[in-house]
XYZ file of C-alpha atoms in Angstrom:
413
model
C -44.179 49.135 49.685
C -40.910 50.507 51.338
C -37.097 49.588 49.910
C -35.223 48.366 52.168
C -31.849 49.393 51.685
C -28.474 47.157 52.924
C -26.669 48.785 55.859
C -23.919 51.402 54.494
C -21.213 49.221 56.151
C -22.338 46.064 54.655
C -20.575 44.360 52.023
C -22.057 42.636 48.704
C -19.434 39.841 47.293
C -18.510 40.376 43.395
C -17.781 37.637 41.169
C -13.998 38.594 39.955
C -13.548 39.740 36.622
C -13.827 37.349 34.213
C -10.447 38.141 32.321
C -8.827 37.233 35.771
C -7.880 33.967 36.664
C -6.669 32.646 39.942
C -3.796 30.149 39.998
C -0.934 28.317 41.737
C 2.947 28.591 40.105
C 5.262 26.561 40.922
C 9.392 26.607 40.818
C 11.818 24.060 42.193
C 13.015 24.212 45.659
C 10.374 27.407 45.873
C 6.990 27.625 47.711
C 4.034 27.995 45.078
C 2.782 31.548 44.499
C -0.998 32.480 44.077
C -1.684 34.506 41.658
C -4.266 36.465 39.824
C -3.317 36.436 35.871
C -5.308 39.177 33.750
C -6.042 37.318 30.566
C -5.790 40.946 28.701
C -2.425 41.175 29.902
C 0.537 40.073 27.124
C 1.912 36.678 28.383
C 5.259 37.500 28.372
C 4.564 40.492 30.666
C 2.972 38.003 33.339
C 6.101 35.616 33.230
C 8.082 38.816 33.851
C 6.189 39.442 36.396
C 6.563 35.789 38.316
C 10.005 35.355 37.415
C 10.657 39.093 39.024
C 8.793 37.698 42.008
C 12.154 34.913 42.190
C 14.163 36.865 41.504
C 15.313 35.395 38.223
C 16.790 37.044 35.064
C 16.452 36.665 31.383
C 12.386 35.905 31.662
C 12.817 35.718 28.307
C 14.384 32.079 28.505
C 11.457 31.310 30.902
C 7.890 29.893 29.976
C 4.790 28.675 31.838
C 3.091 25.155 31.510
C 0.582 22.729 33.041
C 1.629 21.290 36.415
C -0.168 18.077 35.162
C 0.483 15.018 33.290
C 0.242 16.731 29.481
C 2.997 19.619 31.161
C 1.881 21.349 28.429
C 3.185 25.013 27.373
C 0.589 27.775 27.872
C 0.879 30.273 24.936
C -0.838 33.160 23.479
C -3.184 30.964 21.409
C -4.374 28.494 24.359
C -3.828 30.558 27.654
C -7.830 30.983 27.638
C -7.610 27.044 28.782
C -6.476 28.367 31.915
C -9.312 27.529 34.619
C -9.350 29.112 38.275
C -7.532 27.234 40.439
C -5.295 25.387 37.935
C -1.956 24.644 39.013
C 0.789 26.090 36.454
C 4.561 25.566 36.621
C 7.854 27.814 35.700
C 9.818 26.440 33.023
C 12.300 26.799 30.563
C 11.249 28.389 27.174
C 10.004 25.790 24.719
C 13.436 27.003 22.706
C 15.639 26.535 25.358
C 14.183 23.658 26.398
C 14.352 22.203 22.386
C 18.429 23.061 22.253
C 19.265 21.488 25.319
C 17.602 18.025 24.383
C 18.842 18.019 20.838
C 22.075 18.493 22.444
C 21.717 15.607 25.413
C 20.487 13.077 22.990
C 23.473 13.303 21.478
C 25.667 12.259 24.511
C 28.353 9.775 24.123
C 27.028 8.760 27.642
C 24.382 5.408 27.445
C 22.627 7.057 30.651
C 22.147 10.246 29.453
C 21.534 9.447 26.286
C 18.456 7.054 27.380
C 17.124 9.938 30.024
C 16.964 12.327 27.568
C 15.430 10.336 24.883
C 12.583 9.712 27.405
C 12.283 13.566 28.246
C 12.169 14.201 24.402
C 9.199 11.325 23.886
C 7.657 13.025 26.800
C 7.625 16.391 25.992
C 6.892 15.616 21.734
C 3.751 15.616 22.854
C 3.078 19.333 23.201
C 2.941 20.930 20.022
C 4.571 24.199 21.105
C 7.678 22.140 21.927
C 7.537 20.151 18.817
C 7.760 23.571 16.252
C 10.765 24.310 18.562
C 12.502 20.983 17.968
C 11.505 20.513 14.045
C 13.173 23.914 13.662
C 16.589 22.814 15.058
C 16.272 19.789 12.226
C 15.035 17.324 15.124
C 13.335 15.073 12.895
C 16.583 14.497 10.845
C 18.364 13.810 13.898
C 16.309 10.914 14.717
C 15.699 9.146 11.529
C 20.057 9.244 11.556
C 19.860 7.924 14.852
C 17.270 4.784 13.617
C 19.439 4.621 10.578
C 22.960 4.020 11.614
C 22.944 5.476 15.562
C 21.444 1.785 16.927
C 24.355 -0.207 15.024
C 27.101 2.216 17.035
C 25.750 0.048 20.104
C 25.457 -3.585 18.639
C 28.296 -5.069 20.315
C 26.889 -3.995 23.464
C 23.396 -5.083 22.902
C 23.941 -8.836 24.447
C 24.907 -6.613 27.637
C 22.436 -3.932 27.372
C 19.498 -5.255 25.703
C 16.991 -3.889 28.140
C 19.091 -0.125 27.754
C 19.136 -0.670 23.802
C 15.618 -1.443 23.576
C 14.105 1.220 25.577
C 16.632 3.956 23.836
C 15.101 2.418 20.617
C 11.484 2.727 22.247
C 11.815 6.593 23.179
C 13.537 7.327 19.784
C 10.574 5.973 17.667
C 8.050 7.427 20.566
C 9.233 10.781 20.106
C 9.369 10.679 16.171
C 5.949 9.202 15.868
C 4.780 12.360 18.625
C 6.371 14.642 16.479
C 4.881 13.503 13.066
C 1.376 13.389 14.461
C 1.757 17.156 14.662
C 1.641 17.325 10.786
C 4.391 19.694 10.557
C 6.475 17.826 8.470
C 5.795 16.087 5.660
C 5.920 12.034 5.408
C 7.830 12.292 1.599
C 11.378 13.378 3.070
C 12.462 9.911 4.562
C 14.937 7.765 2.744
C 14.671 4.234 2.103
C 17.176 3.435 4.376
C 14.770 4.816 7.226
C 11.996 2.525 6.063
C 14.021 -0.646 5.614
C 15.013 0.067 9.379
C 11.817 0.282 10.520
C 10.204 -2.206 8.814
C 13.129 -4.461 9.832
C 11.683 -3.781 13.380
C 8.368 -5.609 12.522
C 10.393 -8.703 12.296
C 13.097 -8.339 14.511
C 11.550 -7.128 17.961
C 8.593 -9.400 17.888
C 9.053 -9.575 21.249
C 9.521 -6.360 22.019
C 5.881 -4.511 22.353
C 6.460 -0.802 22.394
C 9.169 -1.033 19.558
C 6.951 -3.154 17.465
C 3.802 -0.897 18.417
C 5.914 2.381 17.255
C 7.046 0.601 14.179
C 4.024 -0.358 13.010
C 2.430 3.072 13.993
C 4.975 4.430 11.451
C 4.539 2.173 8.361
C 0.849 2.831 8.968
C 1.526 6.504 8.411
C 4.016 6.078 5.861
C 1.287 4.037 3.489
C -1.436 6.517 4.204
C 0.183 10.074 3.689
C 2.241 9.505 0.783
C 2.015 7.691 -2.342
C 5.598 7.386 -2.735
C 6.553 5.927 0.995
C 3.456 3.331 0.262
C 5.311 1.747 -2.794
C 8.543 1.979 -0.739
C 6.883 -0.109 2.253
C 4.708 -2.575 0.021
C 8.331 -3.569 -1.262
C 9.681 -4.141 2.240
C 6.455 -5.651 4.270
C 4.614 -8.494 3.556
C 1.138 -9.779 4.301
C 2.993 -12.969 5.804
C 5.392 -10.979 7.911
C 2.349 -9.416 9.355
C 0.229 -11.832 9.981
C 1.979 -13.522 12.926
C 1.663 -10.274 14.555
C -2.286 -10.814 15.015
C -1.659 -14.591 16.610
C -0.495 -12.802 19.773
C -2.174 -11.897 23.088
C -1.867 -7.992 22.489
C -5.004 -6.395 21.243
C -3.287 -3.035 20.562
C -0.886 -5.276 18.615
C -3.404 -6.364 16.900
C -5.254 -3.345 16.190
C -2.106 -1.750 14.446
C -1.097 -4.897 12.304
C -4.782 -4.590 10.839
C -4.149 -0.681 10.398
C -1.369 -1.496 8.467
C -3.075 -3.895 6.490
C -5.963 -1.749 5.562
C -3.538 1.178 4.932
C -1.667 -1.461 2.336
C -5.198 -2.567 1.068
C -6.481 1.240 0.460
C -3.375 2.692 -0.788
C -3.184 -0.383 -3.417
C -3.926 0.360 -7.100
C -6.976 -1.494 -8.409
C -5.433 -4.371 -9.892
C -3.295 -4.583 -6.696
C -6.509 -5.276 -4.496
C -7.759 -8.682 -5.571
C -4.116 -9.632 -5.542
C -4.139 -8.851 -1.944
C -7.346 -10.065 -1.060
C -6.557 -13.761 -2.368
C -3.260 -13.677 -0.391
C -5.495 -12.424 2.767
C -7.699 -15.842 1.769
C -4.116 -18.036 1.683
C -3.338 -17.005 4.622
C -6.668 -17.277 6.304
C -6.556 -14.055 7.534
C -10.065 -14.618 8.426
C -9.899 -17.316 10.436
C -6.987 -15.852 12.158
C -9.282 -12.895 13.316
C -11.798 -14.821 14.232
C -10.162 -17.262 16.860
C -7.317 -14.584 18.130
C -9.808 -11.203 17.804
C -13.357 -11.553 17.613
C -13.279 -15.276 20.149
C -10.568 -13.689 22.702
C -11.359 -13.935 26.060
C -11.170 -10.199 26.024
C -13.477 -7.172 24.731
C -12.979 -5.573 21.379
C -11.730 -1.933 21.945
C -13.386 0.918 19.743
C -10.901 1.282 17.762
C -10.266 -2.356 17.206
C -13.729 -2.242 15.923
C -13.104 0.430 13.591
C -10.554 -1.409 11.953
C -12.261 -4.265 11.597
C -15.231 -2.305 10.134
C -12.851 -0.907 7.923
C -11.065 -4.486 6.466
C -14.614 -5.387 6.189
C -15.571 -2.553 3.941
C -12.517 -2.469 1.624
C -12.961 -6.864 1.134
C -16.345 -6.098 0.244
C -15.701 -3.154 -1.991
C -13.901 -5.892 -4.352
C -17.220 -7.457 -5.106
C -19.197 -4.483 -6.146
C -18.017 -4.939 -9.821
C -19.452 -8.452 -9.614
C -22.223 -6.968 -7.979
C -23.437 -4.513 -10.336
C -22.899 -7.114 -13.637
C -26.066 -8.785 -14.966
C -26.135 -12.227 -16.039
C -26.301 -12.603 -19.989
C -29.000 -15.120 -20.196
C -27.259 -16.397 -23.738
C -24.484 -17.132 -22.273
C -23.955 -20.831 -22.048
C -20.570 -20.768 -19.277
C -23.287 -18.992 -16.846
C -26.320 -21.151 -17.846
C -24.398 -24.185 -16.939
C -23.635 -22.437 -13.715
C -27.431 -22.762 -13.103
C -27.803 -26.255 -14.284
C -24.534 -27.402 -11.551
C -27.058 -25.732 -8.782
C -30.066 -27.463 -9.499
C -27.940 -31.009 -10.064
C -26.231 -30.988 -6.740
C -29.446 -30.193 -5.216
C -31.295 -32.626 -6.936
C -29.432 -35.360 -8.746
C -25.851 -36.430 -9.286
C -26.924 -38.189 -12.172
C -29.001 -35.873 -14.223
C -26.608 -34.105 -15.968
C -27.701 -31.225 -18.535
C -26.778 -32.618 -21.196
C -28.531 -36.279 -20.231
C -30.692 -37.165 -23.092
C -33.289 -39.339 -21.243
C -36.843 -39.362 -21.161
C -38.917 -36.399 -23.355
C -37.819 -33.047 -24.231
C -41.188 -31.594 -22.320
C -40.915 -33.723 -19.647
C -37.397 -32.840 -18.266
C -38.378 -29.531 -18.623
C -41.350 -29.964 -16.415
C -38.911 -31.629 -14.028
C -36.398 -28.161 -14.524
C -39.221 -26.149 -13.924
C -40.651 -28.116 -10.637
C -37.021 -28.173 -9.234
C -35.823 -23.981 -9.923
C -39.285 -23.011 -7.877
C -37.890 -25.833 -4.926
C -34.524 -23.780 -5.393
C -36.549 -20.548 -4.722
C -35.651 -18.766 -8.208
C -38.295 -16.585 -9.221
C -38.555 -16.994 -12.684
C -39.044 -21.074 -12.875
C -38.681 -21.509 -16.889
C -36.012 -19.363 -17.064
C -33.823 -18.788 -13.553
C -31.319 -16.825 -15.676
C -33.572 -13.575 -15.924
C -33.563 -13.743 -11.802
C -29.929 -12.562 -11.831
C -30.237 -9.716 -14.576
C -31.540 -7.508 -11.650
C -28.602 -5.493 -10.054
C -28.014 -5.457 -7.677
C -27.010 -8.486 -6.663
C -26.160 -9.152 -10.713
C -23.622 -12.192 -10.808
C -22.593 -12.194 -7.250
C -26.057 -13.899 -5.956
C -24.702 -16.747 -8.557
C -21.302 -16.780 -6.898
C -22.337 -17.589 -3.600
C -24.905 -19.776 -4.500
C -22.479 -21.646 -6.371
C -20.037 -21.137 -3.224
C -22.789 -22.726 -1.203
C -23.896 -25.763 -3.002
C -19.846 -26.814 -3.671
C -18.383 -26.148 -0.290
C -21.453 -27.026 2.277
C -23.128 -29.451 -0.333
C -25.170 -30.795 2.902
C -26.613 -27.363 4.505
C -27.187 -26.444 0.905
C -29.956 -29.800 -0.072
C -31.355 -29.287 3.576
C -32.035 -25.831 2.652
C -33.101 -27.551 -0.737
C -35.916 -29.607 1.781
């Protein structure tokens, strides 16, 4: 069979190398270049290269980043990210870009001040900026600013409450963004910081991104340091909280119960039933139920998980209960038996009622545990020395029969 071979003059189109990558850069008050950018190349050489192409010196002091929402720095360790046709912008260097906002958040102007604490939660976000920022002592910048910078502007608050608040907002935005990184730890903060911020639980109720970022914080506090969680548990209580999940907000809500299963996990043992019976005053459980689980709304995911989670560490405090077997000499639990089968059955035989024959009111016992559904009719005792359920079947058969005394005789029937 002959080859047939392609005309010399004809041309066969190659897929481009796959170390190149074609993009769009962008520059203020420039048209966008296209570019090809060899992925073997070092990245500094191809910002050279584009600032050269603006004529601009000192490249050095120049960076690339996502022309998107994250506007994200493209470095060394994530430039293989970079997909054909992406759109990339010219920027300042992380560094520069780090000094100048630790400088403008510190203007004496209220303007400035507020636009640059917005460009700081903004760009907190990108880790590359963040290590930048840390390193010029960022993080001890802000946690002055929550501690004594707010009261500089009291006076003016009545006048500039909406200013105050959102200054407030992008402060405790940016620190939360710049925690989440993990590059600093959670035991440096003083106790003035967390009596400020745990103030803000109470005092801007109202307010939903302050108290949203406040909460955030104590949540993180409690879980990454043993320390910070006694310091909070002193200055937050389970009835300061608790109002918080009567509201309409659901992501409100979801970081109030954070907070509360950060408290409950971070608790020492003999802490936990302590909290759990103040949960039970406070009818925590209700409270979820008719503001949560019966909102005209759907549960988010991670609603859900914390839920899941509350519902795991209440039932955790049972286990011990769970895994005890009944001592069937013991005459406290016996009796415990003996209150079952009388509500059930009648008021007015007690245990200790002397009528009628020895053999016959045991008969009568007998004929009344197998109605009751024990398994072991003579002796109903020996049905909780399997664990589990141990002693906590008892519990909540006892709940049962005192607190829904009718369900419990109809189940009796």
């Amino acid at each position: 069979c002959p080859v047939v071979l392609p005309p010399r003059n004809s041309s066969v189109a190659m897929p481009p190398p796959a170390d190149i990558v074609k993009v769009a850069i962008e520059w203020p008050g420039a048209f966008p270049k296209l570019m090809e950018i060899d992925q073997k190349k070092p990245l500094s050489s191809i910002i050279k290269e584009v600032c050269d192409g603006w004529s601009l010196a000192n490249h050095d002091q120049f960076a690339l980043q996502h022309a998107d929402s994250s506007n994200f720095y493209i470095t060394e360790k994530n430039r293989n990210e970079i997909k054909n046709g992406a759109i990339l912008r010219l920027t300042t260097s992380p560094a520069q870009n780090a000094q100048q906002l630790h400088e403008r958040i510190q203007s004496s102007s209220m303007d400035a001040k507020l636009e640059a604490l917005k460009d700081l939660a903004n760009y907190s976000r990108d880790v590359t900026f963040a290590q930048e920022f840390i390193n010029l002592d960022g993080i001890s910048l802000l946690t002055q600013m929550v501690e004594s910078g707010t009261e500089r502007y009291q006076k003016l608050q009545k006048i500039m409450k909406p200013c105050f608040g959102d200054m407030l907002s992008f402060t405790l935005t940016a620190f939360v963004e710049l925690m989440d990184h993990g590059i600093v730890s959670w035991d440096t903060f003083s106790v003035a910081f967390i009596k400020k911020i745990a103030s803000y639980v109470n005092k801007f109720a109202s307010d939903i991104s302050i108290l949203q970022r406040s909460l955030a914080i104590l949540e993180s506090m409690v879980l990454n340091s043993h320390d910070l969680y006694q310091k909070v548990a002193q200055e937050i209580t389970i009835g300061q909280l608790i109002p918080h999940l009567q509201g309409t907000d659901q992501e409100i809500q979801t970081y109030t119960i954070a907070v509360i299963n950060a408290l409950f996990l971070k608790a020492p043992d003999d802490k936990r039933q302590e909290m759990a019976n103040i949960l039970a005053q406070k009818q925590l459980r209700s409270i979820i139920l008719t503001h949560v689980i019966r909102a005209q709304r759907a549960i988010n995911n991670e609603m859900a998980h914390q839920l899941y989670v509350l519902q795991v560490l209440t039932f955790n405090l049972l286990e011990d209960r769970m895994m005890t077997k009944m001592d069937p000499q013991d005459q406290a639990q016996r009796d415990i038996i003996f209150e079952l089968r009388r509500i059930a059955f009648d008021a007015e035989s007690e245990p200790n009622n002397s009528s009628g024959s020895m053999e016959k009111r045991k008969s009568m016992y007998t004929r009344d545990y197998k109605k009751l559904g024990f398994i072991n009719h003579v002796n109903p005792a020996m049905d909780f020395t399997q664990t589990p359920p141990g002693m906590l079947a008892l519990d909540n058969m006892l709940y049962f029969a005192k607190h829904h005394q009718d369900a419990y005789i109809r189940v009796r029937l």
